[in-house]
C-alpha cells in the first residue's frame, strides 16, 4: 500500500481520545447494530479509561495519528491505546528485539501463536499465565473454541500464556495469473503433470508478451517463523506428493512419522530440484522476505503463488485489477486423485500479556470486547461515512466511494482486528466491495472446496517435536540448509540421505517417539 501522512504504523503513537465506554459487549453470534461501525457509542461509563500499550503487526499503510477507527475503538472499549506497529516485513525481528529489551508493553501480538518463541518467553518469566483469569470474560470463552485454547497451551508447563486470535478457516491453495493461462490456452492445474506443463509454459512461452525470457512459474517467500521457505509456502504443491506441511497428519501407509521419513519427502524435494534445474522457479526464492512473492506476482515476474480463498480480493489493495487478473484454486491432487486440504485450528497468531503489566484486567476486557461482532465490524469496515456508505451483514455487500476506499487503506484492515472472525465468520470479504466481486469470490471458493478433501488436523502439543528449534537449533539449521542445497544442486541426494541417517534421525528420535505416541493417543 502507498504511505499516507507523516506518522505511519512504524511510529509509536499515543492515542488519547476519551469516550463513553462499552457497558454490555455484544455476543459473538449477534447481528451488528447499526451504530457499531457508524461512529456512535453503545454505552456509558464513569470509570476513567486505562492506557494500554500495544505492540501489533499492522500493514505499513495505516496512519495511526487522528485515526477515527482507533478513536471509536477507544470509545467503545473505554481505553486509551498507545500502539507500536513495526512494518510487517520485519515484525518478527522487531518483536525479538522488544522481548529481549526487558521493557515490555501490556499487550503483544505473536504472529507464530504458541510457537517456540512464546515457550521461551514464558519460561523466562516474561509472560503472564492467564488460566485463572479467562473464565471471567464471556466473549473470550464463547468465541474462542476449546480446540483453539488447547492449541496454545504451553508444552512446557501446560499453562495458557496466549489468547488465540480467532480467524476464518483458510483453505490454502494457490493464486494464478488467469490472463497468462488464457493467452497460452491453458487451464489451472489440478495434477502434478498439469502443473509441470503450466510451469514450463509460464517460464518459456513469454506469457507477458514482452519478448523477453524474464518470467517464472512460481516463487516462495519466507515468513521468518523458524522454518524454511519451502515448508512455509508450499502446501498446494506438496499435496501432490501426499506430503503434509503440518504436524498431525498420517503418512500414506497410515502411520504417524516425522516429515523427513514420509514417503513424499524426497520425491517432493526432487521435484523442486527439477523446477530449479529447468529454471522454472524464481531463482531468488531462497532470499525472498514475506510477501515478496506476492509483489512479484503483481509485477508479472511470476505466474503463481500459494494463497487461501480470500487472497485474490485482498490483493486488490496492491493490484487494482487483481479480481480480473488472478483466480484462486485448491491444492493439487496426489497420485490417487485426492487433493488433501489440511485444516488446522482457525487461529491467526495470538495475544500475549507481559508479566510486568499493571493493567492485565483492562487488557483482558479489551480483548473480550475485541471478540464481539461490534469490534470485528468496526475494524474490518471502519466508520460509516468515512470508509463506507452502507453495509449488509447478511450478504456482506458494501458500498463505498473511491475516496472512502482510499481512506480505508490508511485507517484499518484485517491486520487491525483483535479477533478476525466471530463464530467463524468475518464481517467482510476483504476487497470484495461489490456484488460482482462477492459472487466471484463465492464461485471460486465453492469450486475449490468441491475438488478437495478437507482434513481437520488436531493441535499437536508434543513438547519435544515442537521445541526442536530451541533444543537442537544447529541441527535444525543444518537440515534446512541440506534441503536447500539439494534443491539448488549443492549436495547430492545421497549426501542428503547420509545426513538424515547419521545426524537428523538420531537427533530427533526421542522427539519422534513422543510425537507418535501423542498422536496415536489423541487419534483414539
Short mmCIF file of C-alpha atoms in Angstrom, two decimals, residues 34-466:
data_model
loop_
_atom_site.label_atom_id
_atom_site.label_comp_id
_atom_site.label_asym_id
_atom_site.label_seq_id
_atom_site.Cartn_x
_atom_site.Cartn_y
_atom_site.Cartn_z
CA UNK A 34 -26.41 -0.02 13.13
CA UNK A 35 -24.08 2.09 15.25
CA UNK A 36 -21.32 -0.47 15.55
CA UNK A 37 -19.41 0.87 12.57
CA UNK A 38 -21.08 4.24 12.32
CA UNK A 39 -19.26 6.20 14.99
CA UNK A 40 -21.81 6.25 17.83
CA UNK A 41 -21.10 4.53 21.12
CA UNK A 42 -23.03 1.67 22.65
CA UNK A 43 -22.93 2.58 26.30
CA UNK A 44 -21.66 4.92 29.00
CA UNK A 45 -19.25 4.57 31.89
CA UNK A 46 -17.99 6.80 34.65
CA UNK A 47 -14.70 4.93 35.04
CA UNK A 48 -11.59 6.52 33.61
CA UNK A 49 -10.14 4.75 30.57
CA UNK A 50 -6.93 2.81 31.14
CA UNK A 51 -3.97 3.31 28.80
CA UNK A 52 -2.92 0.06 27.12
CA UNK A 53 0.47 -0.12 25.46
CA UNK A 54 0.17 -2.43 22.48
CA UNK A 55 2.71 -3.99 20.07
CA UNK A 56 1.00 -5.19 16.89
CA UNK A 57 1.75 -6.39 13.36
CA UNK A 58 -0.04 -3.97 11.04
CA UNK A 59 0.31 -3.20 7.33
CA UNK A 60 2.54 -0.19 6.77
CA UNK A 61 -0.10 1.95 5.05
CA UNK A 62 -2.06 2.52 8.26
CA UNK A 63 -1.89 6.05 9.70
CA UNK A 64 -2.42 5.98 13.47
CA UNK A 65 -2.50 9.70 14.18
CA UNK A 66 -6.05 11.09 14.33
CA UNK A 67 -7.39 7.72 13.19
CA UNK A 68 -11.21 7.66 13.59
CA UNK A 69 -11.31 3.85 13.73
CA UNK A 70 -8.90 3.79 16.66
CA UNK A 71 -10.79 6.65 18.27
CA UNK A 72 -14.04 4.72 18.00
CA UNK A 73 -12.43 1.56 19.40
CA UNK A 74 -11.14 3.57 22.36
CA UNK A 75 -14.61 4.99 22.92
CA UNK A 76 -16.42 1.67 22.75
CA UNK A 77 -13.89 -0.27 24.85
CA UNK A 78 -13.20 2.61 27.27
CA UNK A 79 -9.43 2.53 26.80
CA UNK A 80 -6.62 4.68 25.51
CA UNK A 81 -4.32 2.90 23.08
CA UNK A 82 -0.61 3.53 22.69
CA UNK A 83 0.30 1.45 19.66
CA UNK A 84 3.68 0.49 18.27
CA UNK A 85 3.37 -1.30 14.92
CA UNK A 86 6.54 -2.15 13.01
CA UNK A 87 6.17 -2.96 9.30
CA UNK A 88 5.07 -6.49 8.54
CA UNK A 89 8.26 -7.39 6.69
CA UNK A 90 10.44 -7.11 9.77
CA UNK A 91 7.88 -7.54 12.54
CA UNK A 92 9.34 -10.80 13.81
CA UNK A 93 12.81 -9.27 14.08
CA UNK A 94 11.46 -6.23 15.90
CA UNK A 95 9.47 -8.49 18.22
CA UNK A 96 12.62 -10.40 19.16
CA UNK A 97 14.40 -7.13 19.96
CA UNK A 98 11.45 -5.95 22.03
CA UNK A 99 11.25 -9.17 24.07
CA UNK A 100 14.98 -9.01 24.77
CA UNK A 101 14.80 -5.39 25.91
CA UNK A 102 13.09 -6.01 29.24
CA UNK A 103 10.82 -3.01 28.67
CA UNK A 104 7.60 -4.63 27.54
CA UNK A 105 4.20 -3.16 26.64
CA UNK A 106 0.99 -4.54 28.14
CA UNK A 107 -0.25 -6.36 25.05
CA UNK A 108 1.92 -8.11 22.46
CA UNK A 109 0.86 -9.86 19.26
CA UNK A 110 2.75 -13.05 18.41
CA UNK A 111 2.20 -13.98 14.79
CA UNK A 112 3.53 -17.50 15.36
CA UNK A 113 0.98 -18.24 18.05
CA UNK A 114 2.09 -20.75 20.69
CA UNK A 115 5.43 -21.28 18.98
CA UNK A 116 8.94 -21.89 20.27
CA UNK A 117 9.39 -18.16 20.84
CA UNK A 118 6.35 -17.99 23.10
CA UNK A 119 7.58 -21.01 25.03
CA UNK A 120 10.97 -19.36 25.57
CA UNK A 121 9.46 -16.08 26.69
CA UNK A 122 7.10 -17.88 29.06
CA UNK A 123 9.93 -19.95 30.51
CA UNK A 124 11.96 -16.76 31.00
CA UNK A 125 9.15 -15.23 33.05
CA UNK A 126 8.20 -12.53 30.53
CA UNK A 127 4.58 -13.59 30.01
CA UNK A 128 1.60 -13.67 32.34
CA UNK A 129 -0.17 -17.05 32.84
CA UNK A 130 -3.87 -16.50 32.16
CA UNK A 131 -5.65 -19.71 33.13
CA UNK A 132 -7.25 -18.34 36.30
CA UNK A 133 -8.50 -15.21 34.52
CA UNK A 134 -10.02 -16.30 31.22
CA UNK A 135 -13.33 -17.62 32.59
CA UNK A 136 -14.27 -14.11 33.74
CA UNK A 137 -14.56 -12.87 30.17
CA UNK A 138 -17.63 -14.27 28.36
CA UNK A 139 -16.69 -13.35 24.79
CA UNK A 140 -13.26 -14.96 25.10
CA UNK A 141 -14.83 -18.19 26.26
CA UNK A 142 -17.63 -18.03 23.67
CA UNK A 143 -15.78 -17.04 20.52
CA UNK A 144 -12.58 -19.00 21.17
CA UNK A 145 -13.25 -22.73 20.96
CA UNK A 146 -11.83 -25.42 23.22
CA UNK A 147 -9.79 -26.65 20.25
CA UNK A 148 -8.24 -23.21 19.91
CA UNK A 149 -7.47 -22.97 23.63
CA UNK A 150 -5.94 -26.45 23.59
CA UNK A 151 -3.75 -25.46 20.66
CA UNK A 152 -1.99 -22.70 22.61
CA UNK A 153 -1.31 -24.38 25.95
CA UNK A 154 2.37 -24.38 26.79
CA UNK A 155 4.06 -27.67 26.04
CA UNK A 156 6.42 -26.99 28.95
CA UNK A 157 4.02 -26.44 31.85
CA UNK A 158 0.51 -26.77 30.37
CA UNK A 159 -0.41 -23.17 31.16
CA UNK A 160 -2.02 -20.61 28.88
CA UNK A 161 0.16 -17.62 28.04
CA UNK A 162 -1.54 -16.59 24.80
CA UNK A 163 -5.08 -15.59 23.83
CA UNK A 164 -5.78 -17.11 20.39
CA UNK A 165 -6.84 -14.71 17.67
CA UNK A 166 -9.81 -16.48 16.00
CA UNK A 167 -9.64 -16.49 12.23
CA UNK A 168 -11.80 -17.51 9.31
CA UNK A 169 -10.92 -21.04 8.18
CA UNK A 170 -8.36 -20.63 5.41
CA UNK A 171 -8.24 -23.21 2.65
CA UNK A 172 -4.72 -22.92 1.30
CA UNK A 173 -4.33 -23.47 -2.42
CA UNK A 174 -2.80 -21.17 -4.99
CA UNK A 175 -3.46 -17.93 -6.86
CA UNK A 176 -2.59 -17.91 -10.56
CA UNK A 177 -2.40 -15.38 -13.36
CA UNK A 178 -5.56 -16.22 -15.27
CA UNK A 179 -4.65 -13.85 -18.09
CA UNK A 180 -1.47 -15.83 -18.72
CA UNK A 181 -3.46 -19.07 -18.73
CA UNK A 182 -5.94 -17.65 -21.22
CA UNK A 183 -3.23 -16.30 -23.51
CA UNK A 184 -1.44 -19.66 -23.57
CA UNK A 185 -4.71 -21.61 -23.91
CA UNK A 186 -4.14 -23.45 -20.63
CA UNK A 187 -6.31 -24.35 -17.65
CA UNK A 188 -5.46 -24.02 -13.99
CA UNK A 189 -3.64 -27.23 -12.99
CA UNK A 190 -5.19 -29.84 -10.71
CA UNK A 191 -2.49 -32.54 -11.02
CA UNK A 192 1.30 -32.56 -10.94
CA UNK A 193 1.57 -33.26 -14.68
CA UNK A 194 -0.71 -30.33 -15.46
CA UNK A 195 1.24 -28.16 -13.04
CA UNK A 196 4.53 -29.03 -14.75
CA UNK A 197 3.13 -28.10 -18.18
CA UNK A 198 1.85 -24.76 -16.86
CA UNK A 199 5.20 -24.08 -15.20
CA UNK A 200 7.09 -24.73 -18.41
CA UNK A 201 4.72 -22.52 -20.39
CA UNK A 202 4.88 -19.65 -17.89
CA UNK A 203 8.69 -19.68 -17.94
CA UNK A 204 9.34 -20.44 -21.60
CA UNK A 205 6.43 -19.11 -23.71
CA UNK A 206 6.59 -15.36 -22.97
CA UNK A 207 3.21 -15.08 -21.20
CA UNK A 208 3.61 -11.34 -20.58
CA UNK A 209 4.30 -10.70 -24.26
CA UNK A 210 7.36 -8.50 -23.80
CA UNK A 211 9.61 -10.65 -25.97
CA UNK A 212 11.98 -11.42 -23.11
CA UNK A 213 12.68 -14.61 -21.16
CA UNK A 214 12.06 -12.93 -17.81
CA UNK A 215 9.13 -14.79 -16.27
CA UNK A 216 8.96 -17.77 -13.92
CA UNK A 217 6.30 -20.22 -12.91
CA UNK A 218 6.24 -19.54 -9.19
CA UNK A 219 8.11 -18.34 -6.15
CA UNK A 220 8.03 -18.78 -2.40
CA UNK A 221 8.56 -16.37 0.47
CA UNK A 222 9.95 -16.78 3.94
CA UNK A 223 7.74 -15.56 6.78
CA UNK A 224 10.69 -15.99 9.18
CA UNK A 225 8.76 -18.23 11.55
CA UNK A 226 11.59 -20.63 12.33
CA UNK A 227 11.05 -22.82 9.30
CA UNK A 228 12.48 -22.65 5.82
CA UNK A 229 10.75 -21.19 2.81
CA UNK A 230 9.59 -24.37 1.12
CA UNK A 231 7.67 -25.59 4.17
CA UNK A 232 6.00 -22.25 4.86
CA UNK A 233 4.54 -21.67 1.43
CA UNK A 234 4.15 -24.88 -0.50
CA UNK A 235 1.24 -26.99 0.75
CA UNK A 236 -0.63 -26.58 -2.54
CA UNK A 237 2.29 -28.33 -4.28
CA UNK A 238 3.36 -30.71 -1.52
CA UNK A 239 -0.19 -32.09 -1.58
CA UNK A 240 0.61 -33.67 -4.96
CA UNK A 241 3.08 -35.87 -3.06
CA UNK A 242 0.64 -36.58 -0.19
CA UNK A 243 3.16 -34.74 1.97
CA UNK A 244 1.55 -32.64 4.71
CA UNK A 245 3.39 -29.46 5.64
CA UNK A 246 1.92 -29.55 9.17
CA UNK A 247 2.31 -31.98 12.04
CA UNK A 248 -0.63 -34.18 12.96
CA UNK A 249 -1.30 -35.97 9.66
CA UNK A 250 -0.60 -39.63 8.87
CA UNK A 251 1.64 -40.82 6.05
CA UNK A 252 0.20 -42.77 3.12
CA UNK A 253 0.74 -46.06 5.00
CA UNK A 254 -1.47 -44.87 7.87
CA UNK A 255 1.37 -44.23 10.33
CA UNK A 256 2.43 -41.04 12.06
CA UNK A 257 6.01 -40.02 11.26
CA UNK A 258 8.22 -37.01 11.22
CA UNK A 259 8.09 -35.32 7.82
CA UNK A 260 11.59 -36.41 6.80
CA UNK A 261 10.54 -40.07 7.00
CA UNK A 262 7.33 -39.66 4.99
CA UNK A 263 7.02 -41.28 1.59
CA UNK A 264 6.59 -37.98 -0.23
CA UNK A 265 9.52 -36.13 1.35
CA UNK A 266 12.35 -36.95 -1.06
CA UNK A 267 10.14 -37.02 -4.19
CA UNK A 268 8.87 -33.55 -3.33
CA UNK A 269 12.35 -32.12 -2.82
CA UNK A 270 13.47 -33.83 -6.01
CA UNK A 271 10.62 -32.21 -7.92
CA UNK A 272 11.60 -28.78 -6.59
CA UNK A 273 15.15 -29.54 -7.74
CA UNK A 274 13.76 -30.29 -11.20
CA UNK A 275 11.94 -26.95 -11.27
CA UNK A 276 15.10 -25.18 -10.23
CA UNK A 277 17.31 -27.08 -12.71
CA UNK A 278 14.96 -26.17 -15.56
CA UNK A 279 14.89 -22.52 -14.41
CA UNK A 280 11.14 -22.60 -13.95
CA UNK A 281 11.17 -21.31 -10.37
CA UNK A 282 12.14 -17.81 -9.27
CA UNK A 283 15.91 -18.02 -8.59
CA UNK A 284 15.51 -15.64 -5.63
CA UNK A 285 13.04 -17.87 -3.76
CA UNK A 286 15.68 -18.62 -1.11
CA UNK A 287 16.05 -14.98 -0.06
CA UNK A 288 12.53 -13.62 -0.54
CA UNK A 289 11.06 -11.93 2.51
CA UNK A 290 7.39 -12.28 3.31
CA UNK A 291 5.02 -11.04 0.59
CA UNK A 292 7.85 -10.53 -1.89
CA UNK A 293 6.39 -13.43 -3.88
CA UNK A 294 3.05 -11.56 -3.97
CA UNK A 295 4.80 -8.42 -5.15
CA UNK A 296 6.50 -10.39 -7.94
CA UNK A 297 3.15 -11.84 -8.97
CA UNK A 298 1.71 -8.34 -9.24
CA UNK A 299 4.77 -7.23 -11.21
CA UNK A 300 4.23 -10.02 -13.79
CA UNK A 301 7.53 -11.66 -12.85
CA UNK A 302 5.92 -14.93 -11.74
CA UNK A 303 2.59 -16.55 -12.51
CA UNK A 304 1.64 -18.34 -9.32
CA UNK A 305 1.92 -18.20 -5.53
CA UNK A 306 0.37 -20.12 -2.66
CA UNK A 307 -2.79 -18.45 -1.35
CA UNK A 308 -6.05 -19.00 0.51
CA UNK A 309 -9.53 -18.29 -0.81
CA UNK A 310 -9.52 -14.61 0.26
CA UNK A 311 -6.22 -13.74 -1.43
CA UNK A 312 -7.49 -12.62 -4.84
CA UNK A 313 -9.83 -9.99 -3.42
CA UNK A 314 -7.50 -8.97 -0.59
CA UNK A 315 -4.79 -8.39 -3.21
CA UNK A 316 -6.90 -5.55 -4.65
CA UNK A 317 -5.20 -3.26 -2.14
CA UNK A 318 -1.95 -3.88 -4.02
CA UNK A 319 -3.21 -4.58 -7.54
CA UNK A 320 -6.44 -2.84 -8.56
CA UNK A 321 -7.05 -5.39 -11.33
CA UNK A 322 -6.50 -8.40 -9.06
CA UNK A 323 -10.01 -9.80 -9.48
CA UNK A 324 -9.60 -9.63 -13.25
CA UNK A 325 -6.02 -10.91 -13.46
CA UNK A 326 -6.00 -13.76 -10.95
CA UNK A 327 -8.04 -16.72 -9.83
CA UNK A 328 -7.89 -18.90 -6.71
CA UNK A 329 -7.73 -22.70 -6.87
CA UNK A 330 -7.35 -25.58 -4.41
CA UNK A 331 -4.37 -27.82 -3.77
CA UNK A 332 -3.13 -30.34 -6.33
CA UNK A 333 -4.30 -33.95 -6.37
CA UNK A 334 -1.91 -36.72 -5.35
CA UNK A 335 -1.27 -39.90 -7.35
CA UNK A 336 -4.51 -41.42 -6.04
CA UNK A 337 -6.57 -38.45 -7.21
CA UNK A 338 -7.09 -36.93 -3.74
CA UNK A 339 -6.47 -33.23 -3.10
CA UNK A 340 -5.92 -33.01 0.67
CA UNK A 341 -6.91 -29.72 2.27
CA UNK A 342 -5.14 -29.81 5.65
CA UNK A 343 -7.03 -27.51 8.01
CA UNK A 344 -5.56 -26.65 11.41
CA UNK A 345 -7.41 -24.80 14.23
CA UNK A 346 -8.56 -21.49 12.79
CA UNK A 347 -6.33 -19.03 14.61
CA UNK A 348 -4.09 -16.25 13.36
CA UNK A 349 -1.40 -15.97 16.00
CA UNK A 350 -2.41 -14.64 19.36
CA UNK A 351 -2.10 -12.03 22.09
CA UNK A 352 0.32 -12.18 25.00
CA UNK A 353 0.18 -10.05 28.16
CA UNK A 354 3.53 -9.18 29.67
CA UNK A 355 4.03 -10.36 33.24
CA UNK A 356 5.16 -6.85 34.16
CA UNK A 357 1.86 -5.28 33.05
CA UNK A 358 -0.11 -3.45 35.72
CA UNK A 359 -3.21 -3.45 33.55
CA UNK A 360 -3.93 -7.13 32.94
CA UNK A 361 -7.64 -6.90 33.74
CA UNK A 362 -8.09 -3.88 31.47
CA UNK A 363 -6.22 -5.67 28.69
CA UNK A 364 -8.41 -8.75 29.05
CA UNK A 365 -11.56 -6.59 28.98
CA UNK A 366 -10.26 -5.01 25.77
CA UNK A 367 -9.58 -8.43 24.22
CA UNK A 368 -13.02 -9.58 25.38
CA UNK A 369 -14.60 -6.64 23.56
CA UNK A 370 -12.39 -7.43 20.58
CA UNK A 371 -14.12 -10.82 20.30
CA UNK A 372 -17.53 -9.30 19.52
CA UNK A 373 -19.35 -8.57 16.28
CA UNK A 374 -19.17 -4.89 17.17
CA UNK A 375 -15.36 -4.83 17.30
CA UNK A 376 -14.90 -7.10 14.29
CA UNK A 377 -17.24 -4.95 12.18
CA UNK A 378 -15.54 -1.73 13.23
CA UNK A 379 -12.01 -2.90 12.44
CA UNK A 380 -12.95 -4.60 9.17
CA UNK A 381 -15.29 -1.92 7.76
CA UNK A 382 -14.18 1.23 9.51
CA UNK A 383 -16.53 4.13 10.26
CA UNK A 384 -19.73 4.80 8.31
CA UNK A 385 -19.46 7.98 6.30
CA UNK A 386 -15.68 7.81 6.39
CA UNK A 387 -14.74 4.44 4.90
CA UNK A 388 -18.11 3.15 3.63
CA UNK A 389 -21.66 4.26 2.90
CA UNK A 390 -23.71 1.12 3.53
CA UNK A 391 -23.23 -2.49 4.61
CA UNK A 392 -25.45 -5.58 4.57
CA UNK A 393 -24.16 -8.16 7.09
CA UNK A 394 -26.29 -10.91 5.53
CA UNK A 395 -24.78 -10.66 2.05
CA UNK A 396 -21.54 -8.85 3.07
CA UNK A 397 -22.22 -6.31 0.34
CA UNK A 398 -20.54 -2.96 0.96
CA UNK A 399 -20.90 0.31 -0.88
CA UNK A 400 -18.18 2.93 -0.70
CA UNK A 401 -16.90 5.74 -2.86
CA UNK A 402 -13.39 5.72 -4.36
CA UNK A 403 -12.45 8.33 -1.76
CA UNK A 404 -13.75 6.14 1.05
CA UNK A 405 -11.87 3.14 -0.33
CA UNK A 406 -8.67 5.18 -0.36
CA UNK A 407 -9.25 6.23 3.25
CA UNK A 408 -9.94 2.63 4.28
CA UNK A 409 -6.45 1.61 3.17
CA UNK A 410 -4.93 4.14 5.57
CA UNK A 411 -7.26 3.69 8.54
CA UNK A 412 -7.85 -0.03 9.10
CA UNK A 413 -7.54 -3.57 7.73
CA UNK A 414 -7.92 -7.18 8.83
CA UNK A 415 -4.50 -6.81 10.47
CA UNK A 416 -6.11 -4.42 12.94
CA UNK A 417 -8.68 -6.90 14.23
CA UNK A 418 -8.44 -8.32 17.73
CA UNK A 419 -10.38 -11.35 16.52
CA UNK A 420 -10.55 -11.76 12.76
CA UNK A 421 -13.70 -13.90 12.94
CA UNK A 422 -16.73 -14.14 15.19
CA UNK A 423 -18.28 -17.60 15.34
CA UNK A 424 -16.05 -18.45 12.41
CA UNK A 425 -17.20 -15.57 10.20
CA UNK A 426 -15.69 -12.22 9.32
CA UNK A 427 -17.76 -9.10 8.80
CA UNK A 428 -16.49 -8.75 5.25
CA UNK A 429 -14.76 -10.48 2.38
CA UNK A 430 -11.75 -8.21 2.25
CA UNK A 431 -11.61 -6.26 -1.00
CA UNK A 432 -14.96 -7.57 -2.24
CA UNK A 433 -16.92 -4.33 -2.10
CA UNK A 434 -19.34 -5.08 -4.95
CA UNK A 435 -21.88 -7.82 -5.55
CA UNK A 436 -19.87 -8.92 -8.58
CA UNK A 437 -16.71 -9.40 -6.52
CA UNK A 438 -18.58 -11.19 -3.74
CA UNK A 439 -20.08 -13.60 -6.27
CA UNK A 440 -16.72 -14.20 -7.92
CA UNK A 441 -15.20 -14.98 -4.53
CA UNK A 442 -18.00 -17.43 -3.72
CA UNK A 443 -17.78 -19.16 -7.09
CA UNK A 444 -14.03 -19.74 -6.89
CA UNK A 445 -14.18 -20.84 -3.25
CA UNK A 446 -17.02 -23.29 -3.84
CA UNK A 447 -15.26 -24.77 -6.87
CA UNK A 448 -12.02 -25.22 -4.92
CA UNK A 449 -13.73 -26.82 -1.92
CA UNK A 450 -15.66 -29.15 -4.18
CA UNK A 451 -12.41 -30.52 -5.56
CA UNK A 452 -10.66 -31.02 -2.22
CA UNK A 453 -10.93 -33.40 0.72
CA UNK A 454 -10.87 -31.41 3.95
CA UNK A 455 -8.67 -32.99 6.61
CA UNK A 456 -9.15 -31.43 10.05
CA UNK A 457 -5.76 -31.55 11.76
CA UNK A 458 -5.73 -31.58 15.57
CA UNK A 459 -3.48 -29.28 17.54
CA UNK A 460 -0.16 -31.00 18.21
CA UNK A 461 1.16 -30.17 21.68
CA UNK A 462 4.00 -32.65 21.81
CA UNK A 463 6.79 -30.73 23.60
CA UNK A 464 9.87 -32.29 22.09
CA UNK A 465 8.73 -32.12 18.47
CA UNK A 466 7.62 -28.51 18.91
#
